[in-house]
Tab-separated table of C-alpha atoms in Angstrom:
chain	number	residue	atom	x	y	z
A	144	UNK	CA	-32.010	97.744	72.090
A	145	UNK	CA	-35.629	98.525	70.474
A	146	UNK	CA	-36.321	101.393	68.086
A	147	UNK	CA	-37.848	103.631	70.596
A	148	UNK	CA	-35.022	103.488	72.556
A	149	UNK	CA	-32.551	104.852	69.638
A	150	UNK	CA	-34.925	107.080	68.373
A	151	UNK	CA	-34.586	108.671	71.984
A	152	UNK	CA	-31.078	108.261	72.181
A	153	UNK	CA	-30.444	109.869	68.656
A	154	UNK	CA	-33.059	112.729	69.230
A	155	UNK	CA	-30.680	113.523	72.553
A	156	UNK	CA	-27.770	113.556	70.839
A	157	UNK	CA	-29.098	116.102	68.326
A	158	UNK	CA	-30.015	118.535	70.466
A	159	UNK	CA	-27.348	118.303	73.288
A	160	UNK	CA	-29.185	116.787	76.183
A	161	UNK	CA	-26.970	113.347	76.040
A	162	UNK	CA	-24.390	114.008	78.394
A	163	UNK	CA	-23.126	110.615	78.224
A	164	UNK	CA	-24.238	106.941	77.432
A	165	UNK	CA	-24.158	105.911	81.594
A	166	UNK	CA	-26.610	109.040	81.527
A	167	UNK	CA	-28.763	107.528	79.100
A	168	UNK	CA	-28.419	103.826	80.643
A	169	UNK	CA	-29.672	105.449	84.176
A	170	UNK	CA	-32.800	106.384	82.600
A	171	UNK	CA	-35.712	104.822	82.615
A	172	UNK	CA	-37.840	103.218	80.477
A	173	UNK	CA	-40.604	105.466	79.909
A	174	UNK	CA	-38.619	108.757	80.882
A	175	UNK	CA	-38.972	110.439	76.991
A	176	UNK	CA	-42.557	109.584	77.006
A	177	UNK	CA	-45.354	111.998	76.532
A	178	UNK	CA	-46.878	112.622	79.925
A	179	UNK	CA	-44.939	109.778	81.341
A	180	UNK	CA	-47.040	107.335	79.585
A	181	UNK	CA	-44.690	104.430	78.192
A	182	UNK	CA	-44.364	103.878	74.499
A	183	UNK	CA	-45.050	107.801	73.542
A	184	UNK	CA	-41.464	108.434	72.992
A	185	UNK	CA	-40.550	111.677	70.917
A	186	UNK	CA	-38.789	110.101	68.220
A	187	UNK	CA	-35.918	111.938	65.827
A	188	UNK	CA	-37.150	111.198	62.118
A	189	UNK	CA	-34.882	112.770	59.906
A	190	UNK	CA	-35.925	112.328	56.422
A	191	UNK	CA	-33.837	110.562	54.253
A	192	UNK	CA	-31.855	112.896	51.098
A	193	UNK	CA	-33.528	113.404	48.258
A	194	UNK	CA	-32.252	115.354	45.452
A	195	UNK	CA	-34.401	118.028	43.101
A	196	UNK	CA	-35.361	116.409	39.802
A	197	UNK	CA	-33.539	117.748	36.573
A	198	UNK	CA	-35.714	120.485	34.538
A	199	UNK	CA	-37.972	118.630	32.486
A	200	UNK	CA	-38.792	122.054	30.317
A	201	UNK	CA	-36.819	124.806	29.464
A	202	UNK	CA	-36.867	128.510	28.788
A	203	UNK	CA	-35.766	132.004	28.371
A	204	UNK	CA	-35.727	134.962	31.138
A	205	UNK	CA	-34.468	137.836	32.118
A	206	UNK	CA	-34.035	140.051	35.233
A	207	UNK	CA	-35.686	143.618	34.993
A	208	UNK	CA	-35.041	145.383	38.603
A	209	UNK	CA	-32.201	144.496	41.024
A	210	UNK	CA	-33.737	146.749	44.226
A	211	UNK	CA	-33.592	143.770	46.920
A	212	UNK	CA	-31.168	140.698	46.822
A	213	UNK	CA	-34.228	138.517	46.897
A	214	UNK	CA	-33.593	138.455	43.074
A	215	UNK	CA	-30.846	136.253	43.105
A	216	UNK	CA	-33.078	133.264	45.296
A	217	UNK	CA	-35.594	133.842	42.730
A	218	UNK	CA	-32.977	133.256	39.953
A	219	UNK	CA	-32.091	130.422	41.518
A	220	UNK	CA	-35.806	129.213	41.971
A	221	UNK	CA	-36.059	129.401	38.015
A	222	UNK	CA	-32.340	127.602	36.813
A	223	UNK	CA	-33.465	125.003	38.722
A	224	UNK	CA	-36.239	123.983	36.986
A	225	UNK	CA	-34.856	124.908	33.632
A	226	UNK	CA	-34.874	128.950	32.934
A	227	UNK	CA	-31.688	129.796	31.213
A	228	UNK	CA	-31.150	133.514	32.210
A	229	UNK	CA	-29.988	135.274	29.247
A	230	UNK	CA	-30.685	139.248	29.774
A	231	UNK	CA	-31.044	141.830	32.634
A	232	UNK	CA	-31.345	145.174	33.123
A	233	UNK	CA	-30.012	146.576	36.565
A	234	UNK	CA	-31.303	150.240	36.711
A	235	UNK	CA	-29.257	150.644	40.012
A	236	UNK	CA	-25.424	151.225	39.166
A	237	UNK	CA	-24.610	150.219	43.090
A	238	UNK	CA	-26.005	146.663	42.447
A	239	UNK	CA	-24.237	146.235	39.226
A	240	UNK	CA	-20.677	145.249	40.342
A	241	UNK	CA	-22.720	142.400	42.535
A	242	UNK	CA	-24.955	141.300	39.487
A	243	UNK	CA	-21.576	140.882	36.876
A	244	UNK	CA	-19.735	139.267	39.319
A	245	UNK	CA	-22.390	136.423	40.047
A	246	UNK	CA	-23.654	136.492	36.441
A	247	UNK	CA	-20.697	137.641	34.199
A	248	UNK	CA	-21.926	135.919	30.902
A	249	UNK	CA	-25.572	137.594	31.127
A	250	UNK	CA	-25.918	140.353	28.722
A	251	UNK	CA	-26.853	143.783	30.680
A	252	UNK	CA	-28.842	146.138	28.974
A	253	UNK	CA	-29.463	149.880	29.347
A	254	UNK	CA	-33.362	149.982	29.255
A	255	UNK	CA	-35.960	147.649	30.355
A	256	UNK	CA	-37.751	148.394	26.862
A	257	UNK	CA	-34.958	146.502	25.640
A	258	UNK	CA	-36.092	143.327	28.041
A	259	UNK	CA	-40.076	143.805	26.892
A	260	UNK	CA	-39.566	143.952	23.287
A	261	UNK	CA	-37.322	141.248	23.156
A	262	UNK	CA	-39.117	137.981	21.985
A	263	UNK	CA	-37.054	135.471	23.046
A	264	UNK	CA	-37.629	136.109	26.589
A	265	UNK	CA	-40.398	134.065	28.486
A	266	UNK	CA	-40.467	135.056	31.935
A	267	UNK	CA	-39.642	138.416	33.626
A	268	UNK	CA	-38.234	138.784	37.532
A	269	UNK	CA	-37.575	141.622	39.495
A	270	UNK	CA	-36.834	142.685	42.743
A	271	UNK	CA	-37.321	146.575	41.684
A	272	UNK	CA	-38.547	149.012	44.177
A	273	UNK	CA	-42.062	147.691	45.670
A	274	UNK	CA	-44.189	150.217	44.577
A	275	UNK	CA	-42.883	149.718	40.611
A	276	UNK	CA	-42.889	145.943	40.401
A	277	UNK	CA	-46.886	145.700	39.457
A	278	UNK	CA	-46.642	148.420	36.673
A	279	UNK	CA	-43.830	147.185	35.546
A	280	UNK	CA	-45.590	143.129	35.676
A	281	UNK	CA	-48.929	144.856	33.670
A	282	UNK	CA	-46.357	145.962	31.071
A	283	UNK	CA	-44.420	143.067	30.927
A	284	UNK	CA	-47.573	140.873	30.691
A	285	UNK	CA	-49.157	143.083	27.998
A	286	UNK	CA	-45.695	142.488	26.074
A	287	UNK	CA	-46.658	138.720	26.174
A	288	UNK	CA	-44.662	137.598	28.736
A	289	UNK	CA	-45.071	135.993	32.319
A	290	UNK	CA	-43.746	137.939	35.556
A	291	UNK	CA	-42.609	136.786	38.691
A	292	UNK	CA	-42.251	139.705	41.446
A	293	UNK	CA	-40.657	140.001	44.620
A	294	UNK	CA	-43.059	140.215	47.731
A	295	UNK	CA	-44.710	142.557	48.097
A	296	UNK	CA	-45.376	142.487	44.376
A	297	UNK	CA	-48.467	144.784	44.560
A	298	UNK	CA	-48.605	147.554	47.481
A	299	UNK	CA	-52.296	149.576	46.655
A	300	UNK	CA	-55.597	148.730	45.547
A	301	UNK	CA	-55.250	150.262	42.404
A	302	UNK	CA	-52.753	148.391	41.309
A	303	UNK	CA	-54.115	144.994	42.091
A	304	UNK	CA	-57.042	146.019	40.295
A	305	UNK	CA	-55.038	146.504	37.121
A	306	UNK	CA	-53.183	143.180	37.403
A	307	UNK	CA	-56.191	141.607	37.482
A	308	UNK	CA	-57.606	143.344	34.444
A	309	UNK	CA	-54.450	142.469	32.682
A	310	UNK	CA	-54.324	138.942	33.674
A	311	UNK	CA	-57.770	138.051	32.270
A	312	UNK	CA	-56.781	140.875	29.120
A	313	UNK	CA	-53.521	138.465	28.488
A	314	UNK	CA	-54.046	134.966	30.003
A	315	UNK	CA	-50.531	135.822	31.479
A	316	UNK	CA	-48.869	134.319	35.002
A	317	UNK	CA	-48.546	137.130	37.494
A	318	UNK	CA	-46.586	134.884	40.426
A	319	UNK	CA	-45.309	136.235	43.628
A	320	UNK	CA	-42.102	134.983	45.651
A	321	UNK	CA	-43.532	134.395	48.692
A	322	UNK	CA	-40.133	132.793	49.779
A	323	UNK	CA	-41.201	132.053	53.128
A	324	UNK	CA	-43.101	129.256	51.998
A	325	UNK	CA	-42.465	128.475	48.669
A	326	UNK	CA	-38.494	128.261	49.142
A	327	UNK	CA	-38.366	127.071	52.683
A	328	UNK	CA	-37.955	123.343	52.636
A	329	UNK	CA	-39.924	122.721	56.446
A	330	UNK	CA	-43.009	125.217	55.442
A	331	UNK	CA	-43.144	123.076	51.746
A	332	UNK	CA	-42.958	119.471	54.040
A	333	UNK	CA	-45.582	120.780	56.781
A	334	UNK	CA	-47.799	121.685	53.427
A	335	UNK	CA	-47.302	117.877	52.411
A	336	UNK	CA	-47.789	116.808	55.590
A	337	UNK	CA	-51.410	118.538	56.358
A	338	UNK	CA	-52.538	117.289	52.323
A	339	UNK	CA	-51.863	114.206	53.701
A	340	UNK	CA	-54.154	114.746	56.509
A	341	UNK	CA	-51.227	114.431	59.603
A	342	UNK	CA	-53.188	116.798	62.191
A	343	UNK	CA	-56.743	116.894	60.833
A	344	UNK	CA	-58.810	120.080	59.279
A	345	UNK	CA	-56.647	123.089	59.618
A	346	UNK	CA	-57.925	125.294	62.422
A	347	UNK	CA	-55.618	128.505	62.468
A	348	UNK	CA	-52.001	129.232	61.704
A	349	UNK	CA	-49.579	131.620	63.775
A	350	UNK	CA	-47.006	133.135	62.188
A	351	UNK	CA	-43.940	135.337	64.367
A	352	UNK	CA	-41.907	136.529	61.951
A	353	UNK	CA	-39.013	139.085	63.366
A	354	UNK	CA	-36.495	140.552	60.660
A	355	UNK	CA	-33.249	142.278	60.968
A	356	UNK	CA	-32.602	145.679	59.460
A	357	UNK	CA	-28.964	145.049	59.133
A	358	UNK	CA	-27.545	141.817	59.011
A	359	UNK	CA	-25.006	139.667	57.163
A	360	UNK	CA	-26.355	136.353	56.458
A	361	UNK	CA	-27.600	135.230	53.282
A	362	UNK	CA	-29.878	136.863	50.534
A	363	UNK	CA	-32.248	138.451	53.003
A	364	UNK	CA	-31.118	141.792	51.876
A	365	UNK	CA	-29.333	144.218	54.628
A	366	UNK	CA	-25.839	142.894	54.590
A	367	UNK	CA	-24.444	146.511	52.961
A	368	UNK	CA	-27.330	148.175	54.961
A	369	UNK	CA	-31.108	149.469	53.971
A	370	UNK	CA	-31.416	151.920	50.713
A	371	UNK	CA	-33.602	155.126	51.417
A	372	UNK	CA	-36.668	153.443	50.091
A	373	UNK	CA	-36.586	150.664	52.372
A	374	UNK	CA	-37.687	153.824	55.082
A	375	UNK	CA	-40.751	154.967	52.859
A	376	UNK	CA	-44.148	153.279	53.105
A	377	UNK	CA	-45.317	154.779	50.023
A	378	UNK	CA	-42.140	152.402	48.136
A	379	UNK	CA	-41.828	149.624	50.693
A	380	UNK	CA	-45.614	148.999	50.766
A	381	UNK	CA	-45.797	149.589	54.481
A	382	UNK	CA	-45.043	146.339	57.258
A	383	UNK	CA	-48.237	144.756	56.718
A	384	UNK	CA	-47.754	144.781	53.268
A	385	UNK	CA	-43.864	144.119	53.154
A	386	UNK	CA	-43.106	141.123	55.282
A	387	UNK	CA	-46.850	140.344	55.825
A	388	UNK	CA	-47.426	139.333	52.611
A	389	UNK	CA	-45.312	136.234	53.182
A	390	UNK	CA	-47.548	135.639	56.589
A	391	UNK	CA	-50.618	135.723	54.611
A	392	UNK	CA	-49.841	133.985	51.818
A	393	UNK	CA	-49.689	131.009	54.512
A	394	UNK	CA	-52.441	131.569	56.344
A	395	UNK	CA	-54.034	131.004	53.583
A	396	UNK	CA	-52.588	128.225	51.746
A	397	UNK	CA	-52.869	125.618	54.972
A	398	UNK	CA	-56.171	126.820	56.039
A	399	UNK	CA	-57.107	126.599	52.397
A	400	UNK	CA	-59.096	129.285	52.498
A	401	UNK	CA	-60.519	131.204	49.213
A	402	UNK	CA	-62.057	134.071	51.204
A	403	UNK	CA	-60.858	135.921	53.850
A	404	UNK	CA	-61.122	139.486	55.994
A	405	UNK	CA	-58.817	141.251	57.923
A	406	UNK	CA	-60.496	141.476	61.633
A	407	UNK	CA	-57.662	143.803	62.902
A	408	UNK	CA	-54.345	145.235	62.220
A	409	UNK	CA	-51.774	147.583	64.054
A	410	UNK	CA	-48.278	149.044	63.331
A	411	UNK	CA	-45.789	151.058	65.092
A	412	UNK	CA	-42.486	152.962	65.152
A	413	UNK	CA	-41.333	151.914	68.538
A	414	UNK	CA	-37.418	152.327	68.165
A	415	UNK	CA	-36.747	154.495	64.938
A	416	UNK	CA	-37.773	158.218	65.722
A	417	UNK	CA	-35.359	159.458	63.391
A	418	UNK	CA	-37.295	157.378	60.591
A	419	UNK	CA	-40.769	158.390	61.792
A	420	UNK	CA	-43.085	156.897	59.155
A	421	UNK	CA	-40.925	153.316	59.212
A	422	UNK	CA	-42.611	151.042	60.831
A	423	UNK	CA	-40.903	148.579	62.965
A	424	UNK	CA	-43.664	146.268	64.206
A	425	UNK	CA	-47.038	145.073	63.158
A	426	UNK	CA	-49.656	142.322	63.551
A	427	UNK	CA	-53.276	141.672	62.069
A	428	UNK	CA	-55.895	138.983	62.943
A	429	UNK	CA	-57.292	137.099	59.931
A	430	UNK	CA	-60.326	135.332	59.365
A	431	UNK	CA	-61.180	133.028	56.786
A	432	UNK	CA	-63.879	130.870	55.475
A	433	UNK	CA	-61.697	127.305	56.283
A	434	UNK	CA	-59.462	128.779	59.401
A	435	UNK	CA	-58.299	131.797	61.266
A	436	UNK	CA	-54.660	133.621	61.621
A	437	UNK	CA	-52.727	135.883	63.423
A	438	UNK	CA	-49.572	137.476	61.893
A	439	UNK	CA	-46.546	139.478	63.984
A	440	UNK	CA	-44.106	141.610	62.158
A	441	UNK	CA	-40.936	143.490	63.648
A	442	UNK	CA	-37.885	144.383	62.884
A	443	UNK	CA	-35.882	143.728	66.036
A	444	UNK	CA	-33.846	140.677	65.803
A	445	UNK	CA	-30.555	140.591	67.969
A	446	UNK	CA	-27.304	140.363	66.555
A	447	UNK	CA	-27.185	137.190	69.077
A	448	UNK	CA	-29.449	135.178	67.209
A	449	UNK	CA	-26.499	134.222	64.391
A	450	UNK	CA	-29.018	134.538	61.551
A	451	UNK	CA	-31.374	137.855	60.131
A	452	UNK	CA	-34.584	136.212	61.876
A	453	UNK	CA	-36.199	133.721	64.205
A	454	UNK	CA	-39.028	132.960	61.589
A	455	UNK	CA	-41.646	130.550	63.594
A	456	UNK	CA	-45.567	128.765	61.879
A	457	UNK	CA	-47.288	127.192	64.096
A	458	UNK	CA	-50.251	125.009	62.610
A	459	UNK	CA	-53.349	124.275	64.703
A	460	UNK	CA	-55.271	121.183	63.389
A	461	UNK	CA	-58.386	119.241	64.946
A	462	UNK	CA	-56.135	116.159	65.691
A	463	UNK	CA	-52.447	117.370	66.063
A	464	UNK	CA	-50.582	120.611	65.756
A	465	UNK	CA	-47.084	121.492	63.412
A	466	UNK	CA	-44.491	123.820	64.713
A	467	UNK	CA	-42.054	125.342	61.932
A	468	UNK	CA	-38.712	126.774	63.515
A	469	UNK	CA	-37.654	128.011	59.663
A	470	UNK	CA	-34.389	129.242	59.983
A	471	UNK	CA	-32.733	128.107	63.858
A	472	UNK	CA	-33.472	126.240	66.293
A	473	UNK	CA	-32.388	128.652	68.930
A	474	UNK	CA	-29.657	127.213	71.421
A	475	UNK	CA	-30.042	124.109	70.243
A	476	UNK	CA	-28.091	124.373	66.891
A	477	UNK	CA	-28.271	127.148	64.161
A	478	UNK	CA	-30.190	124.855	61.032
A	479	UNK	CA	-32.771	125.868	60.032
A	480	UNK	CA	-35.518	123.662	58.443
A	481	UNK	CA	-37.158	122.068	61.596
A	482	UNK	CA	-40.332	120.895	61.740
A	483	UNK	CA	-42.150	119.371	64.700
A	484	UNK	CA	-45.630	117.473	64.271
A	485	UNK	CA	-47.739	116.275	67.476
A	486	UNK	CA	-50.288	113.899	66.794
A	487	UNK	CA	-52.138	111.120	68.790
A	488	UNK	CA	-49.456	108.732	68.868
A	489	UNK	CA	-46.338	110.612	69.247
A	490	UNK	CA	-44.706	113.661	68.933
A	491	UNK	CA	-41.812	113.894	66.096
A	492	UNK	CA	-38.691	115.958	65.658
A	493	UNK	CA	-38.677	116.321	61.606
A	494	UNK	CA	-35.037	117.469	60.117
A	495	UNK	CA	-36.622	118.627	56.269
A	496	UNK	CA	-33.011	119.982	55.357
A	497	UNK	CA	-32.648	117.482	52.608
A	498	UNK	CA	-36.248	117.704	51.372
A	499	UNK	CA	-36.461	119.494	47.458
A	500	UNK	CA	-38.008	122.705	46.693
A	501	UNK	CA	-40.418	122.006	43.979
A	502	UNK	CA	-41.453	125.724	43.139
A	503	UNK	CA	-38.748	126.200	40.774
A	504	UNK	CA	-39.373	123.492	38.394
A	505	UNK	CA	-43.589	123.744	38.566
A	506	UNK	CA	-43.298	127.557	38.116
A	507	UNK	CA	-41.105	126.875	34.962
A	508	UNK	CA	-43.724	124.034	33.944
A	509	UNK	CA	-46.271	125.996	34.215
A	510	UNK	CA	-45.178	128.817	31.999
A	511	UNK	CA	-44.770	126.230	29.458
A	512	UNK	CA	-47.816	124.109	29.789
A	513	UNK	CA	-50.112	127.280	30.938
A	514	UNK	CA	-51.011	126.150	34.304
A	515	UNK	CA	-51.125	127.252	37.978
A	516	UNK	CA	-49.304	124.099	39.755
A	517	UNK	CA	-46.566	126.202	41.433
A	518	UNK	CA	-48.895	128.612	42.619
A	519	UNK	CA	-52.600	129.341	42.815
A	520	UNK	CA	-52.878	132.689	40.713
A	521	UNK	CA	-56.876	133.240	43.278
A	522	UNK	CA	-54.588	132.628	46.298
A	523	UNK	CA	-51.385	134.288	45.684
A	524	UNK	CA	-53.642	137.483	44.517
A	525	UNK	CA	-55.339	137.634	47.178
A	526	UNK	CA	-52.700	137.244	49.975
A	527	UNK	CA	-51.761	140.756	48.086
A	528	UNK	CA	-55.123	142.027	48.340
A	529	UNK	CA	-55.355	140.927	52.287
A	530	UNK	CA	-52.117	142.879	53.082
A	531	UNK	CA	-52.738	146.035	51.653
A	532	UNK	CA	-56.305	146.069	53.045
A	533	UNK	CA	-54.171	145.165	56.604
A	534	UNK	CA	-51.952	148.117	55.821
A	535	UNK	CA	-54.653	150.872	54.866
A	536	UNK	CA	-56.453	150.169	57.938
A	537	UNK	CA	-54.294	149.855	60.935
A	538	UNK	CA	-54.299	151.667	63.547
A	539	UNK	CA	-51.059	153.251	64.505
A	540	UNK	CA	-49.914	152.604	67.852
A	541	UNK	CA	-47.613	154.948	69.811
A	542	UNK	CA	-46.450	152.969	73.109
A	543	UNK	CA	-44.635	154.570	75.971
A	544	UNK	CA	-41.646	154.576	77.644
């Protein structure tokens, strides 16, 4: 039996099209092949485990704003490449029973003053309310420390302008979690995989991302149901600016662009009159100076699905194209983590669950050593600045019945 022929076989047997091995046998040669042309046969490479790397560096942080249950992935992010979390401050007494009972030996303290004044502490996180995590980042950083926000970590112009003035006042890290990309292993491999020039110059990326108001799975945040900010625009940031920001931040890392414009945006409230400045859907057209994007938001993910949202990238390059499903494969099998790469040869069925997340460990590194490895401070500043701009000038849509 040659290689093609078990890459076929074990590509079938993945996704439930093998009914049998007679089935297989009755095939012929060339059946798998790309536009029935022998030898094109989609192939199943699953890459091999690998583990993360132990932390190389450590240091000290603490937790200032529980709001969303991103928090805890960011946590995570940071312990793995060597943060020891030593102090937090909750401000919300409903998350506090969550917080002790996943974190029991951190010290909680009653004021976040407590958390900025203390000079054993490195590296702030927080998940606060959207509309407080950049004042509370320009304090933290003009306290001498480095701050790592939730998305969106900056919802209004004025705000981003101050971050900026305080970054270049302090020489301090402002990052963003844009956990979409940074802590999803298949949209960290298709990053590798377009460095390493795998489809050619970048022409445009598509992101579909549909979320779940309430939902059970994971960290994604609406497992106990949405808090009364999560309905406000003026604390939420708006759609654009919310879930966008992880969009953009994409758009702009594989099309490598350093400038961009918002061409057009538009939101909605098609399902939620008794919320009637939420907005439940949203999309914008980008345009930058290496590539061109389109973004759609909404918040109407069925229960059916079995996970909070059907997040899908799709990569356009001048010699292949990557396709991202981040978090299912829908009614194939519920993993997440596939990636699939066409090319001129072939195309390939990529299984990236066992690939590392290297975030955690560069962010950490780069706190220590002063650099921007982990993320580009430019890039993940102006994702921000793209959204907001997105959010202040759509146009909102009423559809009918």
């Amino acid at each position: 039996m040659n290689m093609k022929s078990t890459g076929r076989r074990d590509f079938l047997k993945q996704t439930g099209l093998m009914g049998s091995i007679a089935m297989m046998a009755a095939l012929p040669n060339g059946a798998m092949a790309l536009g029935g042309e022998q030898g094109r046969v989609i192939q199943d490479a699953v890459t091999p485990a690998q583990s993360d790397e132990a932390p190389k560096v450590h240091i000290k942080f603490a937790v200032c704003g529980v709001s969303h249950d991103h928090v805890y992935g960011m946590i995570g992010a940071v312990q793995r490449g060597g943060g020891e979390l030593v102090v937090a401050w909750i401000g919300e007494e409903d998350k506090l029973a969550n917080f002790k009972k996943r974190f029991p030996d951190v010290k909680v303290v009653k004021t976040q003053d407590e958390i900025l004044n203390d000079p054993s502490v490195q590296l702030v996180l927080s998940s606060q309310i959207a509309n407080e995590r950049a004042p509370l980042g320009v304090r933290a950083m003009k306290h001498g420390k480095d701050f790592l926000a939730d998305k969106p970590g900056i919802t209004t112009l004025e705000q981003l302008a101050e971050v900026r003035k305080t970054i270049a006042e302090t020489k301090r890290i402002y990052g963003i979690m844009y956990s979409e990309r940074l802590e999803v292993k298949a949209a960290v491999y298709a990053g590798v995989l377009i460095q390493q020039g795998a489809i050619g110059k970048v022409i445009q990326t598509i992101n579909i991302a549909p979320h779940q108001i309430v939902q059970g799975h994971g960290d994604a945040g609406g497992g106990t149901g949405r808090p009364e900010w999560f309905w406000n625009p003026d604390q939420y940031g708006g759609i654009l600016c919310d879930i966008g920001s992880h969009q953009v931040d994409q758009f702009l890392y594989y099309t490598g662009s350093t400038q961009a414009e918002v061409a057009e945006s538009q939101i909605a409230n098609v399902r939620h009159p008794d919320r009637p400045r939420f907005q439940d859907f949203g999309d914008m057209v980008l345009r930058g100076d290496r590539g061109f994007g389109y973004v759609r938001l909404d918040w109407f993910t069925p229960d059916g699905l079995g996970t909070w949202g059907d997040g899908r990238l799709f990569i356009l390059g001048t010699n292949g194209y990557i396709e991202v499903r981040k978090y299912t494969n829908v009614a194939v099998k519920h993993q997440g983590n596939n990636l699939f790469i066409v090319d001129s040869k072939e195309a390939r069925y990529i299984d990236c669950t066992n690939m590392p997340l290297p975030f955690g460990p560069q962010f950490v590194a780069d706190i220590v050593n002063r650099t921007h490895v982990a993320q580009d401070q430019d890039q993940c500043l102006l994702a921000a600045e793209l959204v907001i701009k997105a959010q202040k000038n759509a146009k909102f849509v009423t559809i009918k019945e």
